[in-house]
XYZ file of C-alpha atoms in Angstrom:
639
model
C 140.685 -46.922 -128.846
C 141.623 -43.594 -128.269
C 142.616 -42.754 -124.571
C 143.562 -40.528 -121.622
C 145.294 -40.940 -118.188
C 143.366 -41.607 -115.778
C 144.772 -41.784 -112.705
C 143.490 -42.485 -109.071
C 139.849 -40.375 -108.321
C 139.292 -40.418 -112.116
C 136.407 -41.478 -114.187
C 136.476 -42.530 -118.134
C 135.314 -39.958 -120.218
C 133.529 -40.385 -123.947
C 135.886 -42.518 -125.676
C 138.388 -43.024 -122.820
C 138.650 -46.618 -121.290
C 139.132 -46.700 -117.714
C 142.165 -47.835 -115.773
C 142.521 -51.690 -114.927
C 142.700 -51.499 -111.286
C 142.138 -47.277 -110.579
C 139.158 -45.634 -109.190
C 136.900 -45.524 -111.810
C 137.054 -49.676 -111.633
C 134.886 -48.847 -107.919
C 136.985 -51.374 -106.194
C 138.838 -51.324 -103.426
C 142.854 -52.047 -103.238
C 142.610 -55.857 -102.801
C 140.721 -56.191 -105.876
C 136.816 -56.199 -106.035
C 135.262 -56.135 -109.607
C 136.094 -54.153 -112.592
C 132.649 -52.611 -112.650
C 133.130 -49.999 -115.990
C 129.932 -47.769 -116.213
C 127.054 -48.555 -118.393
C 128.106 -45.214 -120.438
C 131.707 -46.838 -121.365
C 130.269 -50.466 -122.031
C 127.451 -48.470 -124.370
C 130.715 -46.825 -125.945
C 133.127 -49.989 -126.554
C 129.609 -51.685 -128.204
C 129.163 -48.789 -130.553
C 132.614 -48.797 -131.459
C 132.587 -53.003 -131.800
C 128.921 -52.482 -133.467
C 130.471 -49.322 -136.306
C 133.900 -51.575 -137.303
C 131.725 -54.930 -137.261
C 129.114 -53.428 -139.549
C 132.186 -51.567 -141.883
C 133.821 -55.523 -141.976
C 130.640 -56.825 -142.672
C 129.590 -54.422 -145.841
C 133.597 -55.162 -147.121
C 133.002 -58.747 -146.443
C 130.008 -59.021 -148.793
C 132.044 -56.518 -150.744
C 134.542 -59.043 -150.781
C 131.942 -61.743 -151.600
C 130.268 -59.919 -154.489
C 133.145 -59.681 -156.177
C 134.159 -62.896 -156.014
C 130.925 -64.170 -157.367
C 131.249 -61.334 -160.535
C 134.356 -62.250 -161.784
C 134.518 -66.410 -160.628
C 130.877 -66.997 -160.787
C 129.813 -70.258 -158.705
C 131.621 -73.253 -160.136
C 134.711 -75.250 -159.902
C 137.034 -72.170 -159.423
C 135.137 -70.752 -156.631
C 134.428 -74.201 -155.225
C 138.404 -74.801 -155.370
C 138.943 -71.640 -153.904
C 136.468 -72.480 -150.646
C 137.832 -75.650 -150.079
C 141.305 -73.870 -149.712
C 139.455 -70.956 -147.709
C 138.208 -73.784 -145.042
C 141.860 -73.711 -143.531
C 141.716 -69.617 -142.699
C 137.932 -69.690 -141.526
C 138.704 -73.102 -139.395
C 142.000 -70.783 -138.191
C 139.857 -67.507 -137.289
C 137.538 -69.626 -135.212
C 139.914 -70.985 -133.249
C 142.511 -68.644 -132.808
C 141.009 -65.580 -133.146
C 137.276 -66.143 -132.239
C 136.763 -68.704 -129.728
C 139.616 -70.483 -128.245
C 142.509 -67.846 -127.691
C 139.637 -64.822 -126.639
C 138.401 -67.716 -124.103
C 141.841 -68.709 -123.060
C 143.283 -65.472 -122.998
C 140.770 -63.327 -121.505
C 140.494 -64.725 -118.366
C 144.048 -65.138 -118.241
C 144.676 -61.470 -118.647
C 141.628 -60.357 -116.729
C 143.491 -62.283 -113.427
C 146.643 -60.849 -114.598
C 145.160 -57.437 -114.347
C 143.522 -58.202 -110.845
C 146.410 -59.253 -109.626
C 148.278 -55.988 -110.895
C 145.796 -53.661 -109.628
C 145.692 -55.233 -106.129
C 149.332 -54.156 -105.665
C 152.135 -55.128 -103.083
C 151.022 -55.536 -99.490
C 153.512 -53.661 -97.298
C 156.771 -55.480 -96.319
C 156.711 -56.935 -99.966
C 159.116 -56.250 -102.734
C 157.497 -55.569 -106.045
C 159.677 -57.804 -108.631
C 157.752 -58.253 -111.960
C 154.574 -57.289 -113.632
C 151.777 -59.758 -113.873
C 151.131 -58.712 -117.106
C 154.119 -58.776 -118.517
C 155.193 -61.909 -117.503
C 152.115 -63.565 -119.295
C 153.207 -61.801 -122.485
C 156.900 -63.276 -121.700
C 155.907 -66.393 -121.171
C 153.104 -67.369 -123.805
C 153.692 -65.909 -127.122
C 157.466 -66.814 -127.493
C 155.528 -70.704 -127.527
C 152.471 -69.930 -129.159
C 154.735 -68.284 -132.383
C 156.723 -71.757 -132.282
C 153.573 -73.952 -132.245
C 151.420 -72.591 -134.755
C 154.414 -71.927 -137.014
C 155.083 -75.067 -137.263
C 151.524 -76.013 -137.642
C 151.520 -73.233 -140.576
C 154.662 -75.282 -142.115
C 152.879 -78.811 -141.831
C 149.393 -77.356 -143.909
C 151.572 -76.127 -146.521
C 153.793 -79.104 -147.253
C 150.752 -81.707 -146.795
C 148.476 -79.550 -149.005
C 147.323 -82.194 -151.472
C 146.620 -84.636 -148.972
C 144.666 -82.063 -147.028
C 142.483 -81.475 -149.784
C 141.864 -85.010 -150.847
C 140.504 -85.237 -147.524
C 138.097 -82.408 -147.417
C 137.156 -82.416 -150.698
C 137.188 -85.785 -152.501
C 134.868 -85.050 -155.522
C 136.548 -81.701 -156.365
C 136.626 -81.147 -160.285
C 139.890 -79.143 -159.861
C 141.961 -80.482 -157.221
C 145.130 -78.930 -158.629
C 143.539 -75.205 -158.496
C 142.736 -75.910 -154.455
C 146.234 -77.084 -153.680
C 147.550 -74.061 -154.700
C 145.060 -71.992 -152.951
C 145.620 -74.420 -150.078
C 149.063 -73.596 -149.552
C 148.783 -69.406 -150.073
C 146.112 -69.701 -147.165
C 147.588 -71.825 -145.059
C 150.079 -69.002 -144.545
C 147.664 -67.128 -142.892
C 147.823 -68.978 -139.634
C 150.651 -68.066 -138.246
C 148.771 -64.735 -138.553
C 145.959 -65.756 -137.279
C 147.436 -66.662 -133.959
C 149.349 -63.425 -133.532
C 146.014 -61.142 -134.444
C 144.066 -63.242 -131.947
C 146.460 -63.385 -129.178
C 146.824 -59.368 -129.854
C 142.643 -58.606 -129.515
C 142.561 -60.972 -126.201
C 145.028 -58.834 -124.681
C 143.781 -55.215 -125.571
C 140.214 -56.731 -124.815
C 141.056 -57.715 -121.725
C 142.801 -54.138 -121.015
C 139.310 -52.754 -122.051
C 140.436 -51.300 -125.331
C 138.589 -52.385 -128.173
C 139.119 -49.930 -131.619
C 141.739 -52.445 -132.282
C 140.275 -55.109 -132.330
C 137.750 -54.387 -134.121
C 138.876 -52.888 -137.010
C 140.972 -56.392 -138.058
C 138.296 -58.082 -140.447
C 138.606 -54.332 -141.937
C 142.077 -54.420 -142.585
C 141.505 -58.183 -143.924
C 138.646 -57.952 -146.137
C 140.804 -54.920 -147.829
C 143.933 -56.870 -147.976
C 141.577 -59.467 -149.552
C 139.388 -57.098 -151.996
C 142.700 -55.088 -153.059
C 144.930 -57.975 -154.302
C 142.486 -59.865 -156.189
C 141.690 -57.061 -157.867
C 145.044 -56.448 -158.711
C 145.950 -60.109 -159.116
C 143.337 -60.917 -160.959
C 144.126 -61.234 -164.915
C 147.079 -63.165 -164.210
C 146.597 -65.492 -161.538
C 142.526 -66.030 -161.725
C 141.102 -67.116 -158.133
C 144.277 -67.545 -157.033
C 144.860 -64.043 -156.197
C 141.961 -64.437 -154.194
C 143.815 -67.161 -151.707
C 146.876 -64.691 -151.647
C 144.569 -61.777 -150.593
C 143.903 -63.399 -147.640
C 147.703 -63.742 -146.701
C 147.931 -60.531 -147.276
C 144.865 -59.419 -144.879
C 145.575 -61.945 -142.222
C 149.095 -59.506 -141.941
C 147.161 -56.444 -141.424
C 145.416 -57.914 -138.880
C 148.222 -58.062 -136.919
C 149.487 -54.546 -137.962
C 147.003 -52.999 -136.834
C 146.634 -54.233 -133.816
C 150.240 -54.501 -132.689
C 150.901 -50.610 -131.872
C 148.146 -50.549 -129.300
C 149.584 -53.821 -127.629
C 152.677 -52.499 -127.362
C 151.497 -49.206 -125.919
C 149.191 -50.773 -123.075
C 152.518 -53.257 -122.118
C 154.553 -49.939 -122.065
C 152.797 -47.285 -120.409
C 150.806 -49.280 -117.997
C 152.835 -51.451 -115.921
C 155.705 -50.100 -112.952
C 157.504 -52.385 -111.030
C 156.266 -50.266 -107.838
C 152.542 -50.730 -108.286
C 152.860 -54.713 -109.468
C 151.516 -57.441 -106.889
C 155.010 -59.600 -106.115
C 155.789 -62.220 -109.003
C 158.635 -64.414 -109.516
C 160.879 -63.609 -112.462
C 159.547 -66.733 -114.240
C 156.108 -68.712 -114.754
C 152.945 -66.547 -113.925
C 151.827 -67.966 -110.839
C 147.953 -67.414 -109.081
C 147.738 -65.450 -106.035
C 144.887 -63.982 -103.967
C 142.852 -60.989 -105.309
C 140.665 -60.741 -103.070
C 140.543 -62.056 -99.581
C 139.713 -65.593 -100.364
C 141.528 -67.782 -103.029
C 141.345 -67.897 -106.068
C 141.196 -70.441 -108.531
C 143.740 -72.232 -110.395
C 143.700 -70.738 -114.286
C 144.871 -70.791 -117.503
C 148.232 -68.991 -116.051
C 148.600 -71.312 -112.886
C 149.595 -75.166 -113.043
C 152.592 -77.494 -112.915
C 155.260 -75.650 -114.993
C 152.921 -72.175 -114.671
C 152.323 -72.267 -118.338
C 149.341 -70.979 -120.368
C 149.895 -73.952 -122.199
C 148.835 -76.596 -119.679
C 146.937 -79.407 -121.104
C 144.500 -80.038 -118.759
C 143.610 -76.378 -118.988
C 143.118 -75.169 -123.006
C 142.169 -78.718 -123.906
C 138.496 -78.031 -123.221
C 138.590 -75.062 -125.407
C 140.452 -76.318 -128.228
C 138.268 -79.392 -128.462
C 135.102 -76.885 -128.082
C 136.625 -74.591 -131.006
C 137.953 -77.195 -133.023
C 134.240 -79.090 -132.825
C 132.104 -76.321 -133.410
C 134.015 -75.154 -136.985
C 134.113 -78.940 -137.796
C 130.479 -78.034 -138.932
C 131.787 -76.432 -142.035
C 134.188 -79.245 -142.669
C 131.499 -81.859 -142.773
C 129.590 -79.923 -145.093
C 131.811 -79.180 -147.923
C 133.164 -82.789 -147.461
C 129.209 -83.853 -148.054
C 128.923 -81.092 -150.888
C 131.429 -82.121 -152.765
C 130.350 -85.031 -154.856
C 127.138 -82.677 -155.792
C 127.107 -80.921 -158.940
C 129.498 -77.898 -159.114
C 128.362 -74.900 -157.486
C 126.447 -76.755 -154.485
C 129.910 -75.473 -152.197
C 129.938 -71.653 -153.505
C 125.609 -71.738 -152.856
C 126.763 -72.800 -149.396
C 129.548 -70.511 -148.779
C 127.087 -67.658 -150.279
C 123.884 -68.412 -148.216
C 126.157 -68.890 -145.093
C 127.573 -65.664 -145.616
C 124.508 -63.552 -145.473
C 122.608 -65.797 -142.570
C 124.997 -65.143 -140.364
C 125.417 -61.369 -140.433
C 122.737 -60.849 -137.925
C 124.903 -63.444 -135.533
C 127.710 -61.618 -136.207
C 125.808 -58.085 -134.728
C 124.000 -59.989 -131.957
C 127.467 -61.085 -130.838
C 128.937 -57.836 -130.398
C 127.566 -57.369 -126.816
C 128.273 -60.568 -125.586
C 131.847 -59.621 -126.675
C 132.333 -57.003 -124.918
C 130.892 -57.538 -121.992
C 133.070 -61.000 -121.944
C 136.174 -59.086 -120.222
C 133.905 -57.685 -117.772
C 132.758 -60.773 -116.598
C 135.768 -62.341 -116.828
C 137.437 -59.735 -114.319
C 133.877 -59.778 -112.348
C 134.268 -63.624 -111.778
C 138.004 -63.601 -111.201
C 136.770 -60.653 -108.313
C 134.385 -63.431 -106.807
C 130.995 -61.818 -107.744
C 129.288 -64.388 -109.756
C 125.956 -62.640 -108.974
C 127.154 -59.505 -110.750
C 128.045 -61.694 -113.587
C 124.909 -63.755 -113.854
C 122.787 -60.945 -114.542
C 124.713 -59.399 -117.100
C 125.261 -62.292 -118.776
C 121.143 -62.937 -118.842
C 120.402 -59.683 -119.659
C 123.139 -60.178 -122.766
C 121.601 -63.279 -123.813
C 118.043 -61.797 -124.118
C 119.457 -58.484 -126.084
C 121.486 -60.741 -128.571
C 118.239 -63.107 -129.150
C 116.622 -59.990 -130.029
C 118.726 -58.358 -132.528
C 119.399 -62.022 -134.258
C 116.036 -63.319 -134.231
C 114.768 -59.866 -135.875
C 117.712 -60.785 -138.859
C 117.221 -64.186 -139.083
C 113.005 -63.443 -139.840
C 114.089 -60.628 -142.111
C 116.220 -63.028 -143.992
C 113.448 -65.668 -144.683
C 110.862 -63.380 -145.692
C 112.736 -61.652 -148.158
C 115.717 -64.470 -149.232
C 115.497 -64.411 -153.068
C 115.272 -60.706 -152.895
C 118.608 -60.187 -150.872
C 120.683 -62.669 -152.839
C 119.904 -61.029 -156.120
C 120.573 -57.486 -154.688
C 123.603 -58.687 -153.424
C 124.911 -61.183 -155.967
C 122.613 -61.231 -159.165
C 125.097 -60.177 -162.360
C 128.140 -61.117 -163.740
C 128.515 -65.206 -163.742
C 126.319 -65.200 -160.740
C 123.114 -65.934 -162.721
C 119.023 -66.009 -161.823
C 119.220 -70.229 -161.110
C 122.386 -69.291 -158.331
C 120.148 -66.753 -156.674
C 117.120 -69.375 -156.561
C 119.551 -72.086 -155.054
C 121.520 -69.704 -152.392
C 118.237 -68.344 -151.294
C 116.416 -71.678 -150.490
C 119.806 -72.786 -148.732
C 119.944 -69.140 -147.009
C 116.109 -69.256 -145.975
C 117.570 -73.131 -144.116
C 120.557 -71.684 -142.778
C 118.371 -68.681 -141.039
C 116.442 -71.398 -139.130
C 119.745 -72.521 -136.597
C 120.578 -68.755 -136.419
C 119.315 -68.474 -132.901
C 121.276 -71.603 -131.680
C 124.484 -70.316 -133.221
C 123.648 -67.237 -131.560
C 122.952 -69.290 -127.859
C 126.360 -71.349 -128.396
C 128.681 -68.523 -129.054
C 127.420 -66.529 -125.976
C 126.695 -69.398 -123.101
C 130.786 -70.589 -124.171
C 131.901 -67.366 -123.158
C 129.656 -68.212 -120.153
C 131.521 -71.732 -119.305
C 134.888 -70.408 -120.090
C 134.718 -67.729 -117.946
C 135.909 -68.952 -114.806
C 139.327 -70.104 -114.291
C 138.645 -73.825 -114.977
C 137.442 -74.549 -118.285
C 134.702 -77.088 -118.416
C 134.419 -80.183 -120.959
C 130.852 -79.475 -120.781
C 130.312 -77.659 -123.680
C 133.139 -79.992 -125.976
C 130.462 -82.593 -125.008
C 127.423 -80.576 -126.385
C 129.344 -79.926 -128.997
C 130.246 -83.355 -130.051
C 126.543 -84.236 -129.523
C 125.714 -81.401 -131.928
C 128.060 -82.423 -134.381
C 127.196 -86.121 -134.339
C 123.326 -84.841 -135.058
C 125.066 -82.537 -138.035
C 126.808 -85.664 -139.796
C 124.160 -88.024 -139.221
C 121.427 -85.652 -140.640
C 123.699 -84.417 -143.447
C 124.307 -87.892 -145.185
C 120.839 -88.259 -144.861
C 119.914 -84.628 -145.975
C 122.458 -84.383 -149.065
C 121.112 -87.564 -150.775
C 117.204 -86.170 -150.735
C 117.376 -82.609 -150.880
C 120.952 -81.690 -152.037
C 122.553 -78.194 -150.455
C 119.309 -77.622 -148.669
C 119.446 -80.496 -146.508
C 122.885 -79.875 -145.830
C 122.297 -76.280 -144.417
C 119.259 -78.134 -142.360
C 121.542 -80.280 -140.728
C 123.559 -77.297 -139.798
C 120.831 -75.892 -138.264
C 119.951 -79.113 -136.031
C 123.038 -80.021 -135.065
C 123.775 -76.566 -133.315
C 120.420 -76.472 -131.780
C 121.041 -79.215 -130.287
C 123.926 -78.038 -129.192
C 122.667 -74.480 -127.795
C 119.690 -76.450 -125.829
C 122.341 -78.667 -124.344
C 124.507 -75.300 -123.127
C 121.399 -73.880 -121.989
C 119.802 -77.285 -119.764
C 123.719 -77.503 -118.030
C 124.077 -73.691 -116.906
C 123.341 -74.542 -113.721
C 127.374 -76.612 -114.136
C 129.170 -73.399 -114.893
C 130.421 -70.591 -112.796
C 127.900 -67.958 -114.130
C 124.680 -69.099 -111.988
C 122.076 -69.065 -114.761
C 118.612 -69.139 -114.024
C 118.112 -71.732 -116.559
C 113.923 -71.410 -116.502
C 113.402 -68.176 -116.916
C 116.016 -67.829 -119.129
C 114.340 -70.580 -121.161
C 111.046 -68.981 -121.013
C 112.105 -65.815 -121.815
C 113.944 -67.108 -125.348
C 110.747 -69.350 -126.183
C 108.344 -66.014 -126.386
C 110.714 -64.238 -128.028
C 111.375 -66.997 -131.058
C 107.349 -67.184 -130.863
C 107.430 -63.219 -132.371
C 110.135 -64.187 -134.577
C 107.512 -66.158 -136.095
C 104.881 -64.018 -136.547
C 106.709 -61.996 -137.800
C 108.559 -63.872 -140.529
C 104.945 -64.746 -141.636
C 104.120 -60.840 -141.510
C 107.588 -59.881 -143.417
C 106.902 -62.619 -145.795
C 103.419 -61.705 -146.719
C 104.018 -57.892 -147.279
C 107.185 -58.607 -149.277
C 106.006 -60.686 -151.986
C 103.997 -58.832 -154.041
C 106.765 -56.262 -153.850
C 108.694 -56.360 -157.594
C 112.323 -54.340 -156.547
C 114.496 -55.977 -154.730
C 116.387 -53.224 -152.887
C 112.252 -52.155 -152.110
C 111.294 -56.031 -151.157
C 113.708 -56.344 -148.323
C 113.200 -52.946 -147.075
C 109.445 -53.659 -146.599
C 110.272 -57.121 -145.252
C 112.808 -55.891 -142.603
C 110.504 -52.764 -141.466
C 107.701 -55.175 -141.178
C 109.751 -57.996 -139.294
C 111.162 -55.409 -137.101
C 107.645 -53.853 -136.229
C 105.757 -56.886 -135.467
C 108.503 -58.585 -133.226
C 108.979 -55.309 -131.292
C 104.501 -55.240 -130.937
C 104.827 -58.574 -130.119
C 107.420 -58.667 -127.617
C 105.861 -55.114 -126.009
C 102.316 -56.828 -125.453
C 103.470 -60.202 -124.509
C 106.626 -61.067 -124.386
C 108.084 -58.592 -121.999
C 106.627 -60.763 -118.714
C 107.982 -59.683 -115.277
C 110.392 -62.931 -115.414
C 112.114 -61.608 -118.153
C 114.300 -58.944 -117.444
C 114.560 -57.224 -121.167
C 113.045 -54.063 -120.797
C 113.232 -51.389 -117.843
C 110.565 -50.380 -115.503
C 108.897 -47.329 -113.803
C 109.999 -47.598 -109.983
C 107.232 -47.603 -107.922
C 107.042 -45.034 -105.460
C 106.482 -47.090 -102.791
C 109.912 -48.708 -103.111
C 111.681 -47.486 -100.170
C 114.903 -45.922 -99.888
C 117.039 -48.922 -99.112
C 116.178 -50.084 -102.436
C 116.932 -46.965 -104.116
C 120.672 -46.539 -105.757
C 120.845 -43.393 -103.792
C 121.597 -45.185 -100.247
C 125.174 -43.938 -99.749
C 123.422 -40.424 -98.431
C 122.215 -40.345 -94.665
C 118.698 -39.482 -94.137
C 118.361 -35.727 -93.783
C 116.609 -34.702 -90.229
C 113.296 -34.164 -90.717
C 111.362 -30.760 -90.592
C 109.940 -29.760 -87.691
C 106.206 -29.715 -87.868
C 103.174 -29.231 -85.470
C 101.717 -32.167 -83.701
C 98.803 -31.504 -85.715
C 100.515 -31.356 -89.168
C 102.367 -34.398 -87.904
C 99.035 -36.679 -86.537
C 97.956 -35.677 -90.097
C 100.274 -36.906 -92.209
C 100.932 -40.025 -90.638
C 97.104 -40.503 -90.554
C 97.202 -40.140 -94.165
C 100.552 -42.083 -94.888
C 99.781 -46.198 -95.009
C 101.190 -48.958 -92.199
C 103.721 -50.148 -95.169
C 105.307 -46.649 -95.658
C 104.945 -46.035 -91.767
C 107.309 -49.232 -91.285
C 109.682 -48.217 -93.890
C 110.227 -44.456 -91.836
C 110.539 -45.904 -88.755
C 113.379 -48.334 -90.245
C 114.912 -45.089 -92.126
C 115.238 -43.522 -88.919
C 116.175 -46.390 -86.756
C 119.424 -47.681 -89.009
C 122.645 -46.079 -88.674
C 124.477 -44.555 -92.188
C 126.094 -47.341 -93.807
C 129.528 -46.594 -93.794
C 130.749 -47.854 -97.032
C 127.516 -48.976 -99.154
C 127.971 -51.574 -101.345
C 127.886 -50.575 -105.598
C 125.009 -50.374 -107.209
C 124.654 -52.203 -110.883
C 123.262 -49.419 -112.728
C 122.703 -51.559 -115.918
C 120.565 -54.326 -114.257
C 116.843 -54.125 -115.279
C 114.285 -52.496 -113.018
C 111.992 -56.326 -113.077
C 111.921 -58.469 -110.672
C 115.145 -58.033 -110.003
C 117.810 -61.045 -108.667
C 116.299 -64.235 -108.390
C 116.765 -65.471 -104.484
């Protein structure tokens, strides 16, 4: 992201990210809450929303052409079984586990930085640093060797995630181009955890950019002489640009923001915890016997979490593949598109993840909780308007997307009936992805969510034997979709576990009215767009329709005052101690007539009377506490 020194008594500007630790944070030297301003937050989600949305268009860019030129049969389906190992690696080490391991890590890093050296101490090392120093030196070894092992045992890797393949030949040797990729992988994901965390966020979201165009641009280069293959070595070739284009930033924000002098005390070795704020604070990913990130007992509940949830696509390809060729690409296809609108509902939850993170590491879970509920209800929004839009217009959006070439009319009938299944676990995939950043925010990752996972997937497998064998692809997509509901309802009934206090009711009440528009207005979307013949025309109807009804909907009923999702006038009667405006003294009032006087207060009622006499009676607060600026004007925090 582009930026500009800020120093001490400066506030971020329109594309400038603040200072971890400086004024504009509102804390005070021993380390409150980063508290960025709604205006910057608004900013860094534009920015995420713009590069998300340019990755998205290349991805089904990407997508389209793979489906012109390969069709969906054995190639393709070769090609997605070898294209399992990069989407299994950008789940966990770019998407889930390193952004959950790493953020908080770097978030207490940062705390610990901006709190500085208390007087008498000697400023050795920077916090920040020293996590660097200590971390990627071993994550590089780990995964490198774990890129090694995929690529020598690629025929036994694919025998056991594909059994039925027609062409198991073609997939080993897509196999073992992107297996390459996860080395990558690891080094693009550490990179976006740490410029995340720093509050910078261009770079990171620009890397499924630079990947889908490493991807589009070598297979169609590739093409005529190496067939699908070129395909797998496209996305060696974008899981490198990843990194490039993150790796300037990284090194910038390691270089120019760290000095010695302003660094709380470390050892010259292993990153060890110490207070932020006047309290302890908790053991993390950075603390531990042998103050590695690395600890077991710490990034064992996230890997297990990350490595459960993409299991989801492993057990359906390994259930697709004994059904007729092309069942795996209608999959892969229908998958695609569903989850778009996840992929945009995500993009507040995040960015607002480092926020909490550093709010939580601060000790202001309050301050967390209602962002994080106010998040929840935004994201359920934008994904529950996408996955209605989907249904009610699926055959028209596959064959505007991937109707010509080998991609023929009986591909778009099966990838829409799968896409119209997928679309129904949209809002669970939605609730998972944003509650884990809830239970992984604090400094002790809970096996809570591994748990609901496991549950989830267990209800995925179970389903999907039974679901392949009566209804083919279709019942394989609805297992998807139960399995991670289950999984998102178990998240949601053990908030009350994690370190975000979630009000797990109203929370609850609040996403069952809003799924109950979704459904009127799939049925409204639905009805409108049939009769339309164009398809570009059909799912422009059925998404201004969708979008219309949900938003009447959720205006008339859904909006209640126990769900905080859209602002409200202030009543006038609210009194000043209420109002954001309470670091001003009350100015002396006017001097008036006793007559004026007995006549106002005769017209002025007993409840605004009280509130005066209060006004007058309390001192100035010396140092008011911040005000929240971004929480909803409803009911307000739940006592």
């Amino acid at each position: 992201m582009v930026t500009k020194d800020s120093g001490a008594g400066k506030t971020p500007e329109a594309g400038v990210k603040p200072e971890a630790g400086g004024a504009s944070a509102r804390t005070s030297r021993r380390g409150a809450a980063w508290a960025p301003s709604g205006g910057f937050l608004m900013r860094a989600a534009f920015v995420t929303a713009a590069l998300t949305a340019v990755g998205a268009v290349l991805g089904l860019l990407r997508d389209q052409i793979l489906a012109r030129y390969f069709g969906a049969g054995a190639e393709t389906d070769a090609f997605l079984v070898a294209w399992t190992v990069p989407e299994f690696a950008s789940t966990l080490l770019i998407e889930d586990a390193m952004a959950l391991i790493l953020v908080p890590a770097f978030a207490r890093a940062l705390a610990r930085r901006g709190a500085g050296a208390e007087p008498g101490e000697t400023p050795l090392a920077d916090p920040v640093r020293a996590l660097v120093r200590h971390t990627m030196p071993r994550l590089v070894v780990t995964v490198a060797a774990v890129a090694a092992l995929l690529v020598a045992g690629a025929p036994e890797l694919v025998d056991l995630l594909a059994p039925g393949l027609p062409d198991p030949a073609l997939a080993v040797d897509c196999t073992r181009l992107t297996a390459t990729c996860v080395l990558s992988f690891a080094l693009a994901g550490y990179c976006s955890a740490a410029l995340r965390a720093h509050g910078s966020f261009l770079a990171p979201a620009a890397i499924y950019v630079a990947y889908n165009v490493g991807i589009i641009g070598t297979t169609l280069v590739l093409r005529e002489p190496f067939g699908v293959r070129a395909a797998a070595a496209g996305v060696a070739a974008g899981a490198v640009l990843m990194v490039l284009v993150q790796a300037p930033s990284l090194v910038r924000e390691l270089r120019g923001r760290s000095t010695p002098s302003a660094s709380r005390p470390v050892a010259d070795g292993p990153v060890t915890d110490g207070p932020v704020t006047d309290g302890p604070v908790a053991d993390g990913p950075v603390a531990g016997d042998g103050g590695t990130l690395l600890a077991l007992g710490v990034i064992a509940p996230v890997v297990v979490f990350a490595l459960t949830r993409q299991s989801q696509t492993l057990i359906e390809r390994f259930l697709a593949s004994p059904l007729p060729a092309g069942a795996i690409s209608h999959l892969n296809y229908a998958q695609k598109v569903a989850q778009l609108p996840m992929t945009v509902s995500l993009i507040l939850c995040t960015v607002s993840f480092p926020v909490v993170a550093r709010t939580l590491a601060a000790g202001d879970p309050e301050a967390a909780r209602r962002r994080v509920e106010r998040d929840l209800l935004l994201a359920a929004v934008v994904v529950l308007v996408g996955a209605s839009t989907v249904i009610a217009a699926a055959p028209q959006i596959v064959e505007l997307l991937f109707q010509r070439g080998a991609f023929d009319a009986a591909d778009t009938a099966a990838t829409a009936g799968v896409m119209r299944v997928y679309a129904l676990g949209l809002l669970g995939q939605t609730m998972v992805g944003a509650l884990a950043r809830c239970y992984f925010s604090a400094a002790r990752p809970l096996w809570y969510p591994a748990a609901a996972m496991g549950c989830g997937l267990s209800a995925t497998a179970v389903a999907g034997a039974a679901g392949a064998q009566l209804w083919g692809a279709a019942g394989i997509a609805g297992a998807n979709a139960l399995g991670i509901t289950v999984t998102a309802v178990m998240l949601l009934c053990g908030a009350r576990r994690q370190a975000v206090p979630i009000d797990v009711r109203r929370l609850g009440e609040g996403l069952l009215r809003l799924a109950t528009a979704g459904a009127w207005a799939t049925g409204a979307g639905w009805l409108c767009a049939r009769p339309v013949t164009p398809p570009l025309l059909a799912a422009a109807v059925a998404a201004l329709v969708v979008t219309g009804v949900f938003l009447l909907f959720v205006a008339c009923v859904a909006t209640a005052p126990d769900i905080p999702l859209l602002p409200r006038p202030r009543s006038r009667s609210r009194s000043r101690a209420e109002s954001p405006r309470t670091s001003r003294s009350p100015s002396p009032p006017r001097s008036r007539s006793r007559a004026a006087r007995g006549s106002r207060t005769a017209r002025t009622s007993p409840r605004r009377t009280l509130h005066a006499r209060a006004r007058r009676a309390a001192p100035p607060a010396a140092d008011p506490a911040p005000v929240d600026r971004d929480v909803p004007l409803g009911r307000g925090p739940v006592r």
